[in-house]
Short mmCIF file of C-alpha atoms in Angstrom, two decimals:
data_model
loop_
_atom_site.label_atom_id
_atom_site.label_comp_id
_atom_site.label_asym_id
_atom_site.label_seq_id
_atom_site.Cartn_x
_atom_site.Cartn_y
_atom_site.Cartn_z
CA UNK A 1 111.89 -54.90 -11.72
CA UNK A 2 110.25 -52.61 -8.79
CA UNK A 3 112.58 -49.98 -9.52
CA UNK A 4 112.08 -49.68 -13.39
CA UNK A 5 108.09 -50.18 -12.52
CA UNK A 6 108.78 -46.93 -10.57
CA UNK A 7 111.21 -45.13 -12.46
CA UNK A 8 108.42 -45.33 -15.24
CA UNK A 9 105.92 -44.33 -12.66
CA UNK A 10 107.88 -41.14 -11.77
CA UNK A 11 108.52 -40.26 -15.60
CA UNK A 12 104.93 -40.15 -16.19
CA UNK A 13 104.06 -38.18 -13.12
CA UNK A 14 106.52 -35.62 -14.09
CA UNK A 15 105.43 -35.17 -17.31
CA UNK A 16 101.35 -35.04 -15.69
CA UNK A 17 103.08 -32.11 -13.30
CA UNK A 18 104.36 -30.33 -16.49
CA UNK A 19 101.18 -30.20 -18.11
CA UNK A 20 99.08 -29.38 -15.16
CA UNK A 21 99.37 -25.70 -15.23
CA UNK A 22 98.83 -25.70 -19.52
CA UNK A 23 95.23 -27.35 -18.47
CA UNK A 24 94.40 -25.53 -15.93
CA UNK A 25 95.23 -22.03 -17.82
CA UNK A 26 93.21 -23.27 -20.35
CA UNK A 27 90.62 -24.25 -18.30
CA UNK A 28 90.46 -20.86 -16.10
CA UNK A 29 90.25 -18.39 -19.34
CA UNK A 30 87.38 -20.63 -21.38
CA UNK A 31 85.03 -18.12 -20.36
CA UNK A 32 87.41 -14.96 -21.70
CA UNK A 33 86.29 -16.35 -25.71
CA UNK A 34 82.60 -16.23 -25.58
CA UNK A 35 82.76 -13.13 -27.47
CA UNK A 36 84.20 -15.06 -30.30
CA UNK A 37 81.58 -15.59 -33.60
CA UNK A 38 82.19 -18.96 -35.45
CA UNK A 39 81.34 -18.35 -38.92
CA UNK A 40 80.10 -22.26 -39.85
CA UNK A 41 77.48 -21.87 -42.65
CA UNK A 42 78.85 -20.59 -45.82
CA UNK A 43 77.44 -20.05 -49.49
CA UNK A 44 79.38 -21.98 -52.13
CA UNK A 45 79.90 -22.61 -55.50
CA UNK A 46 83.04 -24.11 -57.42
CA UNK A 47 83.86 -23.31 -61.42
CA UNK A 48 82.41 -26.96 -62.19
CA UNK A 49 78.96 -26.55 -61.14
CA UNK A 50 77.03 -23.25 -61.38
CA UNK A 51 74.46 -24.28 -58.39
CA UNK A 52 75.16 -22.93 -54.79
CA UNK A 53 75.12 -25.11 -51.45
CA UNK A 54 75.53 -24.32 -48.31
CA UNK A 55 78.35 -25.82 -46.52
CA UNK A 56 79.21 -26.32 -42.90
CA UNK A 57 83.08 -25.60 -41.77
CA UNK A 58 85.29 -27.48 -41.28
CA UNK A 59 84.43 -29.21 -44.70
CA UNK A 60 86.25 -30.72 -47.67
CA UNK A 61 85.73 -30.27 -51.11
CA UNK A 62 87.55 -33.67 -53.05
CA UNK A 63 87.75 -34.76 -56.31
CA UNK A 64 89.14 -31.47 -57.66
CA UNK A 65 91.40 -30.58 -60.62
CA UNK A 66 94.32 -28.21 -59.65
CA UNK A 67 93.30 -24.60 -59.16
CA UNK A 68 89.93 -24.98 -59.44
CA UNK A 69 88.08 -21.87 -58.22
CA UNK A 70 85.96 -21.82 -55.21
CA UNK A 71 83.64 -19.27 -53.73
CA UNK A 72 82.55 -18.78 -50.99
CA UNK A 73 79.82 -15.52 -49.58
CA UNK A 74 78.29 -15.10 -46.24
CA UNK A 75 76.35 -12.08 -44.26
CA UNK A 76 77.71 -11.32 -41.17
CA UNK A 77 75.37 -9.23 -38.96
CA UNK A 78 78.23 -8.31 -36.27
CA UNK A 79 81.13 -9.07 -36.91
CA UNK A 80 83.64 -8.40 -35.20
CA UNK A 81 86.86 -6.16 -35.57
CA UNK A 82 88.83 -9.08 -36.83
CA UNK A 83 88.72 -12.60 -39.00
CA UNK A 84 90.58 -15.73 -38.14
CA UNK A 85 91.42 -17.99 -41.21
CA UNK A 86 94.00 -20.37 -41.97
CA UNK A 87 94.50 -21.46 -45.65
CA UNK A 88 96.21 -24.87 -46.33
CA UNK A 89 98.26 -25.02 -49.14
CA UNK A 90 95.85 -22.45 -51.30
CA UNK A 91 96.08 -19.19 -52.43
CA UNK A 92 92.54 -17.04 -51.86
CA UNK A 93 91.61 -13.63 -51.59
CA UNK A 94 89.14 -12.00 -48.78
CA UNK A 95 86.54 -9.16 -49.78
CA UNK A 96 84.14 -7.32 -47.70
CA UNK A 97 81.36 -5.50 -49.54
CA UNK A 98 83.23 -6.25 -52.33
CA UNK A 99 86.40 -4.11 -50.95
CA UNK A 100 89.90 -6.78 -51.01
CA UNK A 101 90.72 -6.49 -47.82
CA UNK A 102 93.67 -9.68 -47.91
CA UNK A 103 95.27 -11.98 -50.21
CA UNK A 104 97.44 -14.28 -49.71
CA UNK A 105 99.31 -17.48 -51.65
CA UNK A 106 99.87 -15.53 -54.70
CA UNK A 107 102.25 -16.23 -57.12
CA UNK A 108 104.83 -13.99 -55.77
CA UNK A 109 104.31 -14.73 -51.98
CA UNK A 110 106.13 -17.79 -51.82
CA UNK A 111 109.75 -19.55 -53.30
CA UNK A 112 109.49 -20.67 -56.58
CA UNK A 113 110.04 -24.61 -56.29
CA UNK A 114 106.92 -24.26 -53.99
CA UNK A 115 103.85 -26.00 -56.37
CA UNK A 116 101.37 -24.46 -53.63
CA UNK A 117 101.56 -21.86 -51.36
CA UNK A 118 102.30 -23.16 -47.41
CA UNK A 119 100.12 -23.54 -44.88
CA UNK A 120 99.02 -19.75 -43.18
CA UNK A 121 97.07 -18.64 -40.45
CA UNK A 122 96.44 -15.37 -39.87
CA UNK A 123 93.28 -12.93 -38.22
CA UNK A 124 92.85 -10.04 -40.87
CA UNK A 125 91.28 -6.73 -39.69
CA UNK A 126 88.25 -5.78 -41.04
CA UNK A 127 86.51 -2.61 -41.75
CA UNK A 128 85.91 -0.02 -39.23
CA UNK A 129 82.24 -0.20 -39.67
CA UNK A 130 80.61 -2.95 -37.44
CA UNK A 131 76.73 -1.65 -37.28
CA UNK A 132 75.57 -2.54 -40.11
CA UNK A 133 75.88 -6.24 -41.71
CA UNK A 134 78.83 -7.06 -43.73
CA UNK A 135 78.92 -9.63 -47.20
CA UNK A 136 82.50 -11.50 -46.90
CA UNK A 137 83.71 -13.26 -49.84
CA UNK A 138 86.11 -16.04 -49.90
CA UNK A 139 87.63 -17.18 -53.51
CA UNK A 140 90.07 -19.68 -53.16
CA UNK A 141 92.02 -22.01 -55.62
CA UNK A 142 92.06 -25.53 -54.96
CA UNK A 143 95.71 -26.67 -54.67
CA UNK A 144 98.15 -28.35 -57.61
CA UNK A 145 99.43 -31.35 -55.43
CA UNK A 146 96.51 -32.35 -53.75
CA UNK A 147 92.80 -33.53 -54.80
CA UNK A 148 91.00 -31.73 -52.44
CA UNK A 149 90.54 -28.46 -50.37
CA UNK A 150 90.28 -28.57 -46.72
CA UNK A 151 88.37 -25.14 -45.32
CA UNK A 152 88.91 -24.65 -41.32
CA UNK A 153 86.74 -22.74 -39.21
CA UNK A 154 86.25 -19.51 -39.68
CA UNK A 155 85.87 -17.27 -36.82
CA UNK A 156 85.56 -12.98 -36.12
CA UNK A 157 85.93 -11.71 -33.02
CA UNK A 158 88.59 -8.96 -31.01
CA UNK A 159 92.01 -9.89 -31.76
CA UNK A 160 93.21 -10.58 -27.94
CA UNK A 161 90.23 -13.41 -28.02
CA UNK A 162 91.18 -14.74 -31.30
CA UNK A 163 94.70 -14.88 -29.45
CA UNK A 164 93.43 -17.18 -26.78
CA UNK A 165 90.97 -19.12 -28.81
CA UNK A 166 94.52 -20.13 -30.48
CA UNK A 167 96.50 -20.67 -27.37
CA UNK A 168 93.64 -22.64 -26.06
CA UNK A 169 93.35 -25.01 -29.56
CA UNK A 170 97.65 -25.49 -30.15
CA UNK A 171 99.09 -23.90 -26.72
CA UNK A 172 99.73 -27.65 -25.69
CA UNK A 173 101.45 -28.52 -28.29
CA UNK A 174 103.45 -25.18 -28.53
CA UNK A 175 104.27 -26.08 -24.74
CA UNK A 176 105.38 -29.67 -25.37
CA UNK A 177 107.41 -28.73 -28.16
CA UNK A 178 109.24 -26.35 -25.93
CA UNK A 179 109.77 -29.00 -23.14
CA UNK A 180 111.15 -31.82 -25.85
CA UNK A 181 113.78 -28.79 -27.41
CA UNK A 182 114.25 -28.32 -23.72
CA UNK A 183 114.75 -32.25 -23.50
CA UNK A 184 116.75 -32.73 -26.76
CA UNK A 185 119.51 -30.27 -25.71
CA UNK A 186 120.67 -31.77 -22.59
CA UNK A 187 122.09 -34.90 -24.35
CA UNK A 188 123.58 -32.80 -26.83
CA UNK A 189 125.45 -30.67 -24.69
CA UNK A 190 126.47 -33.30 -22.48
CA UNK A 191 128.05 -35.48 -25.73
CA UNK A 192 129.70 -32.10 -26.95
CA UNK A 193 131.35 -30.69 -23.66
CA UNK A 194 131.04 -33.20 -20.86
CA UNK A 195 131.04 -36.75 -21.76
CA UNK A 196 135.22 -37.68 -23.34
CA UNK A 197 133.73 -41.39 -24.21
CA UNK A 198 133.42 -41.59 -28.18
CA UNK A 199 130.52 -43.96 -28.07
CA UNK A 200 129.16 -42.51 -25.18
CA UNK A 201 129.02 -39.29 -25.98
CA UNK A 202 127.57 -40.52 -30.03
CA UNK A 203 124.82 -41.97 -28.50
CA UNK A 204 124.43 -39.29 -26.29
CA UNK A 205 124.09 -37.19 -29.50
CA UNK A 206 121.91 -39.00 -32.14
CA UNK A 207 119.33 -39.23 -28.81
CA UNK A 208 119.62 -35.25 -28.48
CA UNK A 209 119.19 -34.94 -32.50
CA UNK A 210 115.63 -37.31 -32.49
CA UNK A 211 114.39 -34.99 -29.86
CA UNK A 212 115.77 -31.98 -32.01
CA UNK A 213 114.22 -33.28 -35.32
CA UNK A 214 110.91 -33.80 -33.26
CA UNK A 215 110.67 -31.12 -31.46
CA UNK A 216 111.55 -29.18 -34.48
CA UNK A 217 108.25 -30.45 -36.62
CA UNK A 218 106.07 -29.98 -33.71
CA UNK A 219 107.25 -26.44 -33.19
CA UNK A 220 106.57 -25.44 -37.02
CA UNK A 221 103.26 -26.59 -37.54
CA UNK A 222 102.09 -25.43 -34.32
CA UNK A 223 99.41 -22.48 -35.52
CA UNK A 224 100.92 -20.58 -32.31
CA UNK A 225 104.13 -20.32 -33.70
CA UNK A 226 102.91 -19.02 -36.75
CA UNK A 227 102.37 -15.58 -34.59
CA UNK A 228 105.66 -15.76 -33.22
CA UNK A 229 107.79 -16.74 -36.48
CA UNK A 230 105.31 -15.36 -39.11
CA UNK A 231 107.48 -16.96 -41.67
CA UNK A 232 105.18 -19.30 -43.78
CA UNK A 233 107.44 -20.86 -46.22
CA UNK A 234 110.28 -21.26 -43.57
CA UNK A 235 108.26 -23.08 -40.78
CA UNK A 236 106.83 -25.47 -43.88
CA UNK A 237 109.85 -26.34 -44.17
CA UNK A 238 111.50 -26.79 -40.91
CA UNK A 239 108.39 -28.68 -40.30
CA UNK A 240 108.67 -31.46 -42.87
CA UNK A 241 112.13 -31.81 -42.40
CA UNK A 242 111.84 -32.31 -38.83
CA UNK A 243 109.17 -35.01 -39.81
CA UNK A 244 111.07 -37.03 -42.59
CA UNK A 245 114.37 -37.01 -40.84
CA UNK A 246 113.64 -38.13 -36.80
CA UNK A 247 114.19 -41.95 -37.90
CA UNK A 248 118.02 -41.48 -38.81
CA UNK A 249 119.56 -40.30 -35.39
CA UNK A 250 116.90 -42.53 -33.34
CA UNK A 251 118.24 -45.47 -35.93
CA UNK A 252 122.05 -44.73 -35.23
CA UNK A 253 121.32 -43.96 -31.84
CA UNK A 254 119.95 -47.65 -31.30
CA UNK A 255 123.42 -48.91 -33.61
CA UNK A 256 125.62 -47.01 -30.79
CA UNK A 257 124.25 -48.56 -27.77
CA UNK A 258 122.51 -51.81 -28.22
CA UNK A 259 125.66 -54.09 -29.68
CA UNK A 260 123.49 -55.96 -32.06
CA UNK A 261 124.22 -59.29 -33.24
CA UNK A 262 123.09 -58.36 -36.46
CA UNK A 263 123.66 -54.46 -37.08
CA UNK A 264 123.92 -54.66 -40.90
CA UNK A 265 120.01 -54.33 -41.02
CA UNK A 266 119.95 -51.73 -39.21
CA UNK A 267 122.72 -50.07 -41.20
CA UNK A 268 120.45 -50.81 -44.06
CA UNK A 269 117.50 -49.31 -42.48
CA UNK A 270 119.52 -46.14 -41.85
CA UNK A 271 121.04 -45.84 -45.70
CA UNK A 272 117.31 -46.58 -46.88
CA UNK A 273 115.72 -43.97 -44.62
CA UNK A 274 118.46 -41.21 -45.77
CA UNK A 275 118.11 -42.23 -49.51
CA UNK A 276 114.47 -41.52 -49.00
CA UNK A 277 114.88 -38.39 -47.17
CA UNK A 278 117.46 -36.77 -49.84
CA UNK A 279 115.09 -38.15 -52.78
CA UNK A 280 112.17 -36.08 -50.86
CA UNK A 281 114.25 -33.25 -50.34
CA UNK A 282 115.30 -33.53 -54.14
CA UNK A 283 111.89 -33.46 -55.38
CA UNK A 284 110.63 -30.36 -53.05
CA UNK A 285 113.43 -28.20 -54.06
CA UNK A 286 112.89 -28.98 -57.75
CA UNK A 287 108.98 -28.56 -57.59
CA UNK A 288 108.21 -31.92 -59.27
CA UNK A 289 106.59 -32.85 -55.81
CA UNK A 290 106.57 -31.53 -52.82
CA UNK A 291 107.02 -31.96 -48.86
CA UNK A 292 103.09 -32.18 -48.77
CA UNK A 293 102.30 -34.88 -50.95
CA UNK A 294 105.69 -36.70 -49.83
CA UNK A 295 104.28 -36.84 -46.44
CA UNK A 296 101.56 -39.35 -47.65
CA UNK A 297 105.00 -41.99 -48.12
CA UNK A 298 106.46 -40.88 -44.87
CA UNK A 299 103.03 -41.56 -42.77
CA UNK A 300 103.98 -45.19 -44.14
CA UNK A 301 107.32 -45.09 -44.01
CA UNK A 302 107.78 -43.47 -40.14
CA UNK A 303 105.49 -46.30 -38.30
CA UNK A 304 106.92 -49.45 -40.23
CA UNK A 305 110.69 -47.83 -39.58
CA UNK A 306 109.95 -47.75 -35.58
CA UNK A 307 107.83 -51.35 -35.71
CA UNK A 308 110.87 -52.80 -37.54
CA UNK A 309 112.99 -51.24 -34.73
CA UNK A 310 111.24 -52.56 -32.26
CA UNK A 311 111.28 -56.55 -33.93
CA UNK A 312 114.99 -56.10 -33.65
CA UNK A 313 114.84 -55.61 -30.04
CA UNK A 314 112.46 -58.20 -29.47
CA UNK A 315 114.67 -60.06 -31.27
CA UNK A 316 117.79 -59.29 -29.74
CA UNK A 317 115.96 -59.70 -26.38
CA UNK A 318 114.56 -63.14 -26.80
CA UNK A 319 117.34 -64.76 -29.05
CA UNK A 320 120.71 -63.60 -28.13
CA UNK A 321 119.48 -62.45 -24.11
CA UNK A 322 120.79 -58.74 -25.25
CA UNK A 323 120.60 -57.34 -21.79
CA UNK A 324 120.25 -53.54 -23.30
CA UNK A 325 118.15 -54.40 -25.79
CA UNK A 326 115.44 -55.76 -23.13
CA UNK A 327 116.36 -52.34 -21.44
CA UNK A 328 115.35 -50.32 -24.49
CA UNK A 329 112.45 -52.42 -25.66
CA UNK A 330 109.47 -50.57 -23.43
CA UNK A 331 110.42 -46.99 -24.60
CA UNK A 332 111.12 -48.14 -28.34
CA UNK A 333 107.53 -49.91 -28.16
CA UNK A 334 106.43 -46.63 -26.39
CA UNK A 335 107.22 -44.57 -29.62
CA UNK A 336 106.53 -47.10 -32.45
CA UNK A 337 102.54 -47.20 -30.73
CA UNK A 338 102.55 -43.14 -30.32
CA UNK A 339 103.69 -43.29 -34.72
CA UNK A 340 100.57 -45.70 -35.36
CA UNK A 341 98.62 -43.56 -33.34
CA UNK A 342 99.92 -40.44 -34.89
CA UNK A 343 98.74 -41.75 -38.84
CA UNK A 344 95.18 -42.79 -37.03
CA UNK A 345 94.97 -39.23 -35.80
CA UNK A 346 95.79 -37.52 -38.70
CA UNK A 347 93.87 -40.10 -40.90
CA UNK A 348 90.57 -40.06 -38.46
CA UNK A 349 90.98 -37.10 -36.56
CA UNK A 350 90.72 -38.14 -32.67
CA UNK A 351 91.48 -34.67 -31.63
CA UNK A 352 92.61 -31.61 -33.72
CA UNK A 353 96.27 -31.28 -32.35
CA UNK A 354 97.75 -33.73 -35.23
CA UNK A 355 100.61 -33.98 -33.95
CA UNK A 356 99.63 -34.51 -30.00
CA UNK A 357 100.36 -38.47 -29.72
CA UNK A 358 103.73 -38.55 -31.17
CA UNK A 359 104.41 -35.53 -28.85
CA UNK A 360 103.83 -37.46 -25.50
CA UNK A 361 105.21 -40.37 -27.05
CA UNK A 362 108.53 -38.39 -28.12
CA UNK A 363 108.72 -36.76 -24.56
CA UNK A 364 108.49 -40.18 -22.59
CA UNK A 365 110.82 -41.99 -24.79
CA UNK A 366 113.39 -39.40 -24.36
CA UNK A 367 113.16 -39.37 -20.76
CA UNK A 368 113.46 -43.32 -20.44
CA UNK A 369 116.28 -42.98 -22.60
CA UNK A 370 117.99 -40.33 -20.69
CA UNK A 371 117.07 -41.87 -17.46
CA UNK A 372 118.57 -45.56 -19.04
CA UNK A 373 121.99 -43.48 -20.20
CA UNK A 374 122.40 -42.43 -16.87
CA UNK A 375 121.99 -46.03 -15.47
CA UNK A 376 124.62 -46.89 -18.21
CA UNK A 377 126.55 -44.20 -17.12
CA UNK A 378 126.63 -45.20 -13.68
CA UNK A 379 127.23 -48.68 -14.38
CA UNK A 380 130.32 -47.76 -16.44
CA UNK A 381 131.70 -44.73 -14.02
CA UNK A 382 131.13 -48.02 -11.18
CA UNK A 383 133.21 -50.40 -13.80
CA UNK A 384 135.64 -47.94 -13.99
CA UNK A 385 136.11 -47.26 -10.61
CA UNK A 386 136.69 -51.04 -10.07
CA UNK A 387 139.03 -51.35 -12.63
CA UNK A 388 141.20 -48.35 -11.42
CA UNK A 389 140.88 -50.60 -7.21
CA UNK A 390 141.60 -53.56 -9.16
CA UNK A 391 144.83 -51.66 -10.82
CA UNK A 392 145.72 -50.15 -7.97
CA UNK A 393 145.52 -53.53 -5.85
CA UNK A 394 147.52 -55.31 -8.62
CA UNK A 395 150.11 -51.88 -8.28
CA UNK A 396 150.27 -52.58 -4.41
CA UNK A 397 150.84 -56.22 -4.97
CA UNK A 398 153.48 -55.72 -7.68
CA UNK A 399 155.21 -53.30 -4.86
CA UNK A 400 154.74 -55.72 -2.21
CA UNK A 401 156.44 -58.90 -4.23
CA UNK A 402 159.21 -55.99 -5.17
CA UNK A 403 159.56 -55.32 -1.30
CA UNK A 404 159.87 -58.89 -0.67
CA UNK A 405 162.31 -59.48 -3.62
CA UNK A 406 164.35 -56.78 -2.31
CA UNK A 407 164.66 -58.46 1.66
CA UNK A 408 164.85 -61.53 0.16
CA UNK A 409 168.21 -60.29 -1.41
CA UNK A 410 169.09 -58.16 1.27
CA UNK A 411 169.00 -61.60 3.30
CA UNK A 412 170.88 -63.62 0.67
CA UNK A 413 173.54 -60.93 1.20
CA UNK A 414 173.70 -61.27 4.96
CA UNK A 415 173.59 -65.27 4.57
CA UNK A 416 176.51 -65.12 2.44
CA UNK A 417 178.79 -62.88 4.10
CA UNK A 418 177.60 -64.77 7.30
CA UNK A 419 178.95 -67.86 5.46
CA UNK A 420 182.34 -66.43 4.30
CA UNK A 421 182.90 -65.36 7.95
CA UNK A 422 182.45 -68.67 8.93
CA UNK A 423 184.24 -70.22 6.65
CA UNK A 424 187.45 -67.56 7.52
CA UNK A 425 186.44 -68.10 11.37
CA UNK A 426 186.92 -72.19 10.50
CA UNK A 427 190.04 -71.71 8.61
CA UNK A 428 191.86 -69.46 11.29
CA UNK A 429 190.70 -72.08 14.13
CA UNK A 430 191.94 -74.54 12.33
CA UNK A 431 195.46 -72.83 12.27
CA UNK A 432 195.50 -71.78 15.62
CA UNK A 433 194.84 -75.22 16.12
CA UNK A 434 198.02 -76.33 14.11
CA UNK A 435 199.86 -74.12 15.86
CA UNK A 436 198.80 -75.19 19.34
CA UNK A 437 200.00 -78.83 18.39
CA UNK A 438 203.32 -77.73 16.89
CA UNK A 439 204.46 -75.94 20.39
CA UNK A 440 203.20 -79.22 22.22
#
């Protein structure tokens, strides 16, 4: 028990040490984005209502029919050589003194079985001209799929500071992303060129593919990567994916190595969870619904797949005294609380990295895992190793009772020869004894 208390303990620190230097970068260039202008107060008006209100970003407008048109104006005094805006899942078009400047989720911008345009963030140059004040216009169109229109901040400022505002809001969970790719491909390459056990090296893989799929979602929607990859439609994509399909290889993973006295519902579980995944996947790519409003089902679906996961384990652990299930229970509960937490976050909004719980959760179930598949491993190379003394033992005895078989014939020989030399030395005595009474 003292050495799993501590193996945890060390996990934990070494995922504290990895983060370390992301803080304290952060925390040592705060002071390079003071030059950055938050534009919060806007003028706007929607196509239902001809009064204007001023609104405060971020804000939500709800209750709207699809494309409905919204407006928004604002006079910026200095602004600065640039514009930071992200657009989720709706097209819009940026003027400045009445000049288009940008557009973006137009028709033609984005594949055809897309119902909206994806998610885009992007910092727009504006006009050379910074002394005198500048009127920016915003029209948007509320999306097809979804009821409402979420509006991020808006900010101006040069575009190395916009940069770092960035890497300061997602360069955390660009990092962690990186580390759990980092993570994931260890177990794959070790089931693919080093480990020769089949079920070994399976569970070795389906681990490697969870950290994959998760690592894969986090990476796409991070607004950093949108700078390196500045593929829209592609990272929507990759992103959702990554999201709908993590269950399935962290559900086969836990058939390969926990010898379940009941693996049929598990099996179940895992048909279920890929029925739902291809009907998803179905539905996107013939734009009657897509990834984005299929997420609502998966934010369901994700945290009752891990909780049912981790019942089994209980189960296992308290019914039939499954040894490796009681060994996998901790980092399966681990990652079923980080999914709860993950639909609380992105329900209620504890911090604006969405996906920032299910990260560290992700990251310290995969290293419990790995560091319980090496225990495994070394239990199994130690089993192994006393099989082969045991076979070589039995080998040396099997020689032995063939050495002993051998002398013991060897002797036989010698005993009978010894007795036919007897017998001959009797027989010619008693001759010679014959003869000795014949001459008397």
């Amino acid at each position: 028990m003292a050495k799993k208390f501590f193996l945890y303990l060390f996990i934990i620190s070494l995922l504290a040490a990895l983060l370390y230097p992301a803080c304290m970068y952060q925390q040592a260039h705060t002071s390079s984005t003071k030059k950055i202008q938050e534009l919060t107060y806007w003028t706007a008006k929607t196509e239902d209502t001809a009064e204007e209100h001023i609104i405060q970003l971020p804000y939500t407008f709800v209750h709207l029919a699809p494309r409905t048109p919204i407006t928004l104006t604002k006079s910026v005094l200095h602004p600065g050589s640039f514009l930071c805006i992200k657009s989720i899942y709706a097209p819009f078009r940026l003027y400045a003194d009445d000049i288009l400047i940008y557009e973006s989720g137009q028709p033609d911008s984005y594949p055809a079985f897309f119902q909206d345009p994806p998610t885009l963030i992007k910092i727009i140059p504006l006009p050379a001209d910074m002394d005198k004040p500048m009127n920016l216009r915003l029209e948007y169109q509320s999306p097809k799929q979804r009821s409402e229109l979420r509006l991020p901040l808006i900010t101006t400022g040069d575009n190395a500071d916009l940069l770092l505002m960035i890497f300061q809001d997602t360069g955390m969970t660009f990092i962690l992303s990186l580390m759990l790719l980092s993570l994931s491909l260890l177990p794959i390459g070790a089931a693919l060129f080093l480990i020769k056990g089949k079920d070994i090296a399976q569970a070795f893989l389906q681990l490697g593919l969870f950290g994959f799929s998760v690592s894969l979602w986090s990476f796409s929607e991070c607004n950093l990567t949108a700078f390196i990859l500045p593929y829209p439609a592609l990272l929507y994509l990759l992103a959702f994916l990554g999201l709908f399909t993590c269950t399935i290889p962290l559900l086969k993973f836990g058939l390969c190595i926990l010898n379940l006295h009941k693996p049929w519902l598990l099996q179940i579980q895992i048909y279920l969870t890929q029925a739902v995944v291809i009907a998803a996947i179905v539905l996107q790519y013939t734009g009657i619904i897509g990834f984005a409003q299929s997420v609502y089902f998966f934010h369901i679906l994700l945290p009752l797949s891990f909780s049912a996961f981790s019942l089994q384990i209980l189960w296992a652990t308290i019914k039939y005294k499954n040894p490796v299930a009681r060994r996998f229970f901790i980092p399966m509960s681990i990652l079923a609380l980080a999914a709860l937490l993950e639909v609380l976050n992105y329900q209620f909004r504890f911090t604006n990295n969405l996906s920032f719980f299910f990260q560290i959760g992700s990251v310290l179930f995969i290293l419990s895992l790995a560091v319980l598949c090496i225990h495994f491993m070394q239990e199994s190379l130690k089993m192994k190793e006393e099989k082969k003394q045991m076979e070589f033992d039995l080998l040396l005895a099997e020689r032995q009772t063939e050495v002993q078989r051998h002398q013991y014939a060897i002797l036989t020989e010698h005993e009978k020869i010894l007795r036919e030399q007897r017998h001959d030395l009797r027989h010619q005595l008693i001759v010679l004894k014959s003869y000795s009474m014949e001459n008397d």
